[in-house]
Coordinates of C-alpha atoms in Angstrom, one line a residue:
M1 CA -10.4 42.8 20.2
Q2 CA -13.4 40.7 21.1
V3 CA -14.2 37.0 19.7
S4 CA -16.9 34.6 20.6
I5 CA -15.8 30.7 21.1
T6 CA -18.2 27.8 21.8
N7 CA -17.6 25.7 25.0
D8 CA -17.9 22.4 23.0
A9 CA -15.5 19.5 22.9
T10 CA -13.8 20.9 19.8
T11 CA -12.8 24.1 21.2
R12 CA -11.5 22.6 24.7
A13 CA -9.7 19.8 22.4
T14 CA -7.9 22.6 20.5
L15 CA -6.8 24.4 23.8
A16 CA -5.5 21.3 25.2
A17 CA -3.7 20.3 22.1
A18 CA -2.1 24.0 22.1
A19 CA -1.3 23.8 25.7
R20 CA 1.1 20.5 24.8
F21 CA 3.2 22.9 22.7
S22 CA 3.5 25.7 25.5
A23 CA 5.8 26.2 28.6
G24 CA 4.9 25.9 32.3
T25 CA 4.6 29.2 34.4
N26 CA 8.3 27.9 36.1
S27 CA 9.6 29.0 32.7
L28 CA 9.2 32.5 31.0
P29 CA 5.4 33.6 32.1
V30 CA 4.8 34.5 28.6
L31 CA 5.2 30.9 27.2
S32 CA 2.4 29.6 29.5
Y33 CA 0.0 31.5 26.9
G34 CA -1.7 30.9 23.7
Y35 CA -1.6 33.7 21.1
V36 CA -4.9 34.4 19.3
T37 CA -5.0 36.0 16.0
A38 CA -8.5 36.9 14.2
S39 CA -9.1 38.2 11.1
G40 CA -11.7 37.6 8.3
G41 CA -14.2 35.6 10.4
A42 CA -11.2 33.2 11.4
A43 CA -8.7 32.6 14.0
T44 CA -5.9 30.7 14.9
I45 CA -4.0 30.1 18.2
A46 CA -0.3 29.6 18.4
T47 CA 1.8 28.1 21.4
T48 CA 5.6 27.4 21.7
D49 CA 8.0 26.5 24.7
L50 CA 10.9 27.6 22.5
E51 CA 12.0 24.3 21.6
R52 CA 8.9 23.6 19.6
G53 CA 5.6 25.2 18.9
A54 CA 2.0 25.1 17.1
T55 CA -0.2 27.3 15.2
L56 CA -3.7 25.8 15.2
P57 CA -7.2 26.9 13.9
L58 CA -9.4 28.0 16.4
S59 CA -13.1 28.0 15.8
I60 CA -14.9 31.0 16.8
A61 CA -18.5 31.9 16.7
G62 CA -18.0 35.6 15.8
M63 CA -15.7 38.5 16.4
N64 CA -15.9 42.1 16.9
G65 CA -12.9 43.4 14.8
G66 CA -9.6 41.7 14.0
G67 CA -6.6 41.6 15.9
S68 CA -4.5 39.5 18.4
G69 CA -4.1 38.7 22.2
L70 CA -2.8 36.4 24.8
L71 CA -4.9 33.4 26.4
P72 CA -3.8 32.1 30.0
L73 CA -4.3 28.7 28.7
K74 CA -4.3 26.8 32.1
A75 CA -6.9 29.3 33.5
L76 CA -9.2 29.4 30.5
A77 CA -9.4 25.6 30.4
A78 CA -10.4 25.4 34.2
Y79 CA -13.2 28.3 33.5
L80 CA -14.5 26.1 30.5
K81 CA -14.7 23.2 32.5
A82 CA -17.0 24.9 35.3
S83 CA -19.1 26.8 32.6
P84 CA -22.0 25.2 31.0
K85 CA -21.1 23.3 28.0
N86 CA -22.1 24.0 24.1
A87 CA -22.7 27.7 25.4
P88 CA -21.0 30.6 24.0
V89 CA -18.0 32.5 25.7
S90 CA -17.3 35.8 24.8
L91 CA -13.6 36.9 25.1
D92 CA -13.0 40.7 25.3
W93 CA -9.2 42.0 25.3
Q94 CA -9.4 45.7 27.1
P95 CA -6.5 48.0 27.7
I96 CA -5.8 49.0 31.5
P97 CA -4.9 52.7 31.8
D98 CA -1.1 53.5 32.5
R99 CA -0.2 49.7 32.6
K100 CA 1.3 47.5 29.7
E101 CA -1.0 44.7 30.5
L102 CA -4.4 43.9 29.2
R103 CA -7.5 42.9 31.1
L104 CA -9.1 39.8 29.2
I105 CA -12.9 39.1 30.3
A106 CA -14.6 35.9 29.5
T107 CA -18.5 36.1 30.0
A108 CA -20.3 32.9 29.7
G109 CA -24.1 33.7 30.3
D110 CA -24.5 35.9 33.3
A111 CA -21.2 34.8 34.9
S112 CA -17.9 36.7 34.1
V113 CA -14.2 36.4 35.2
S114 CA -11.3 38.4 34.3
W115 CA -7.4 38.0 34.0
D116 CA -4.6 40.5 33.4
V117 CA -2.7 39.1 30.8
L118 CA 0.8 40.3 28.9
P119 CA 0.5 42.2 25.7
E120 CA 1.0 40.1 22.6
T121 CA 4.1 41.9 21.6
E122 CA 5.9 40.0 24.5
F123 CA 4.9 36.8 22.7
P124 CA 7.9 35.1 20.7
A125 CA 7.3 34.8 16.8
V126 CA 6.0 31.2 16.3
R127 CA 7.3 30.1 12.5
A128 CA 4.4 28.8 10.2
R129 CA 6.6 27.8 7.5
F130 CA 9.6 28.3 5.6
D131 CA 9.2 30.4 2.5
T132 CA 12.6 29.6 0.2
D133 CA 15.6 27.4 0.3
A134 CA 13.7 24.8 2.5
A135 CA 13.8 21.0 1.7
N136 CA 10.3 19.7 1.3
L137 CA 8.5 16.1 1.6
Y138 CA 4.8 15.6 0.5
I139 CA 3.1 12.4 2.0
D140 CA -0.2 11.0 2.8
G141 CA -1.0 11.7 6.6
L142 CA -1.9 8.3 7.8
I143 CA 1.4 6.9 6.3
F144 CA 3.5 9.4 7.8
R145 CA 1.9 8.8 11.1
A146 CA 2.1 5.2 11.2
M147 CA 5.9 5.7 10.4
L148 CA 6.4 7.7 13.3
E149 CA 4.2 5.5 15.6
S150 CA 5.9 2.4 14.7
V151 CA 9.3 3.6 15.6
A152 CA 8.7 5.6 18.6
Y153 CA 8.8 2.9 20.8
A154 CA 12.6 2.2 20.3
V155 CA 13.6 5.9 20.9
S156 CA 16.2 6.3 23.5
R157 CA 15.1 8.3 26.6
E158 CA 18.6 8.7 28.1
E159 CA 19.9 12.0 28.2
T160 CA 23.5 10.9 28.1
R161 CA 23.2 9.8 24.7
Y162 CA 21.3 13.0 23.5
F163 CA 21.7 12.0 19.6
L164 CA 19.5 8.9 20.2
N165 CA 16.7 10.8 21.9
G166 CA 14.8 11.1 18.4
V167 CA 13.8 9.6 15.2
Y168 CA 16.3 9.9 12.5
M169 CA 14.3 10.6 9.4
T170 CA 16.0 10.8 5.7
A171 CA 13.9 11.6 2.7
T172 CA 15.1 11.2 -0.9
A173 CA 14.0 10.4 -4.5
K174 CA 13.9 7.0 -3.4
G175 CA 11.7 7.4 -0.6
V176 CA 11.4 8.1 3.2
T177 CA 12.9 6.2 6.0
A178 CA 12.4 6.7 9.8
V179 CA 14.9 5.1 12.4
A180 CA 14.9 4.7 16.0
T181 CA 17.3 3.1 18.5
N182 CA 18.2 3.1 21.9
S183 CA 21.2 0.9 21.5
R184 CA 19.6 -2.4 22.3
R185 CA 16.6 -2.5 19.9
M186 CA 16.1 -0.6 16.8
A187 CA 13.1 0.3 14.6
I188 CA 12.8 1.1 11.0
A189 CA 10.0 2.1 9.1
R190 CA 10.2 3.2 5.3
T191 CA 7.9 4.0 2.2
K192 CA 8.0 5.1 -1.5
D193 CA 4.8 6.6 -1.4
A194 CA 6.0 10.2 -1.0
T195 CA 7.1 13.2 -2.8
V196 CA 10.2 14.6 -2.0
D197 CA 11.5 18.0 -3.7
V198 CA 14.6 18.4 -2.1
P199 CA 16.4 15.5 0.0
F200 CA 16.9 15.9 3.6
V201 CA 18.2 14.4 6.8
A202 CA 16.5 15.2 10.2
L203 CA 16.9 14.2 13.9
I204 CA 13.8 14.9 15.5
P205 CA 13.4 15.0 19.0
A206 CA 11.4 12.4 21.0
G207 CA 9.0 15.1 22.6
T208 CA 8.1 16.5 19.3
I209 CA 7.3 13.0 18.1
D210 CA 5.1 12.2 21.1
A211 CA 3.5 15.7 20.6
W212 CA 2.9 15.1 16.8
L213 CA 1.6 11.6 17.4
R214 CA -1.0 13.1 19.8
I215 CA -2.3 16.1 17.6
L216 CA -2.0 14.4 14.2
P217 CA -5.4 12.9 13.2
A218 CA -5.6 8.8 13.4
K219 CA -8.0 8.3 10.7
G220 CA -9.4 10.1 7.6
V221 CA -7.7 11.6 4.5
Y222 CA -5.1 14.2 4.6
T223 CA -1.6 15.3 3.3
V224 CA 1.3 16.2 5.4
D225 CA 3.7 18.6 4.1
V226 CA 7.3 18.7 5.9
T227 CA 9.8 21.2 5.3
V228 CA 13.3 21.3 6.7
K229 CA 15.7 24.0 7.0
A230 CA 19.0 24.5 9.1
N231 CA 18.1 23.1 12.5
Q232 CA 14.3 23.5 12.2
I233 CA 11.3 21.2 11.0
V234 CA 7.9 22.2 10.1
C235 CA 4.9 19.7 9.6
E236 CA 1.7 21.2 8.3
A237 CA -1.4 19.2 8.1
C238 CA -5.2 19.8 8.4
D239 CA -4.8 23.6 8.8
M240 CA -2.1 23.0 11.7
S241 CA 1.4 24.2 11.5
L242 CA 4.0 22.3 13.9
V243 CA 7.2 23.4 14.0
S244 CA 10.3 22.0 16.0
R245 CA 14.1 22.4 16.4
L246 CA 16.2 19.5 15.4
I247 CA 18.7 17.4 17.6
E248 CA 22.1 18.4 16.0
G249 CA 24.7 15.6 16.2
E250 CA 25.8 12.7 14.6
Y251 CA 23.4 9.7 14.3
P252 CA 25.2 5.9 14.3
D253 CA 25.2 4.4 11.2
Y254 CA 22.6 1.9 11.5
H255 CA 23.1 0.4 7.9
R256 CA 26.3 -1.2 9.4
I257 CA 24.3 -2.5 12.5
L258 CA 21.9 -4.3 10.4
K259 CA 24.9 -5.6 8.2
A260 CA 26.4 -7.0 11.6
A261 CA 23.1 -8.5 12.4
G262 CA 22.9 -10.8 9.4
D263 CA 20.8 -11.3 6.5
N264 CA 18.1 -13.2 8.2
A265 CA 14.5 -11.2 8.3
I266 CA 11.6 -12.0 10.6

């Protein structure tokens, strides 16, 4: 497979965003890669650390045959940083005789560099969405982002009480509520401006919330489609698909805490 990208701000931002969902080289080596798929003149890049993952649109200037291959994210980012800005960069995956690895050759102008990369078959599947039997929430993207942002500060970062290490989200026909607490402070955000097909309760990890807030646009008009099934949640927006495992545990009854606090509101 061969694709051409442009070394511009958009491409570098996409690769940086994808890297936030990848794992470092200290874990499974394949998790430090991005999985690129190209077909019909369009491409995506997927990354995962096995707890959460992302599939993002990757802007390409051209391609020679469809297919898939792995990108060494850290090495490619360093190469683009040292290469001429806004210049085309060719990425060509070639087989290595008698080896399972492939040789990825990156060329910008007269300068080329190559890396031996693992075959794409070793990359774990990153879920894009649930096809059936999933709970669904449709909500304005800016409202969804504002809800997460307004409660994220109250999430506990203490690992001893893992069930507080996330945002507790409930979605019903009456609306959507997001709650976070570290047992000393509590933040609650509510909205009725959402469509809930099937009600759900989800305890979303703090790391996932942080990653989503860094990647979801802070302005513009877009819709977020959230699906929940078993112990996973998928957030789709702006041609991106963000998936995460959920925290398994019983969240405190925040209604009882609020009742004990009294009826005064500030």
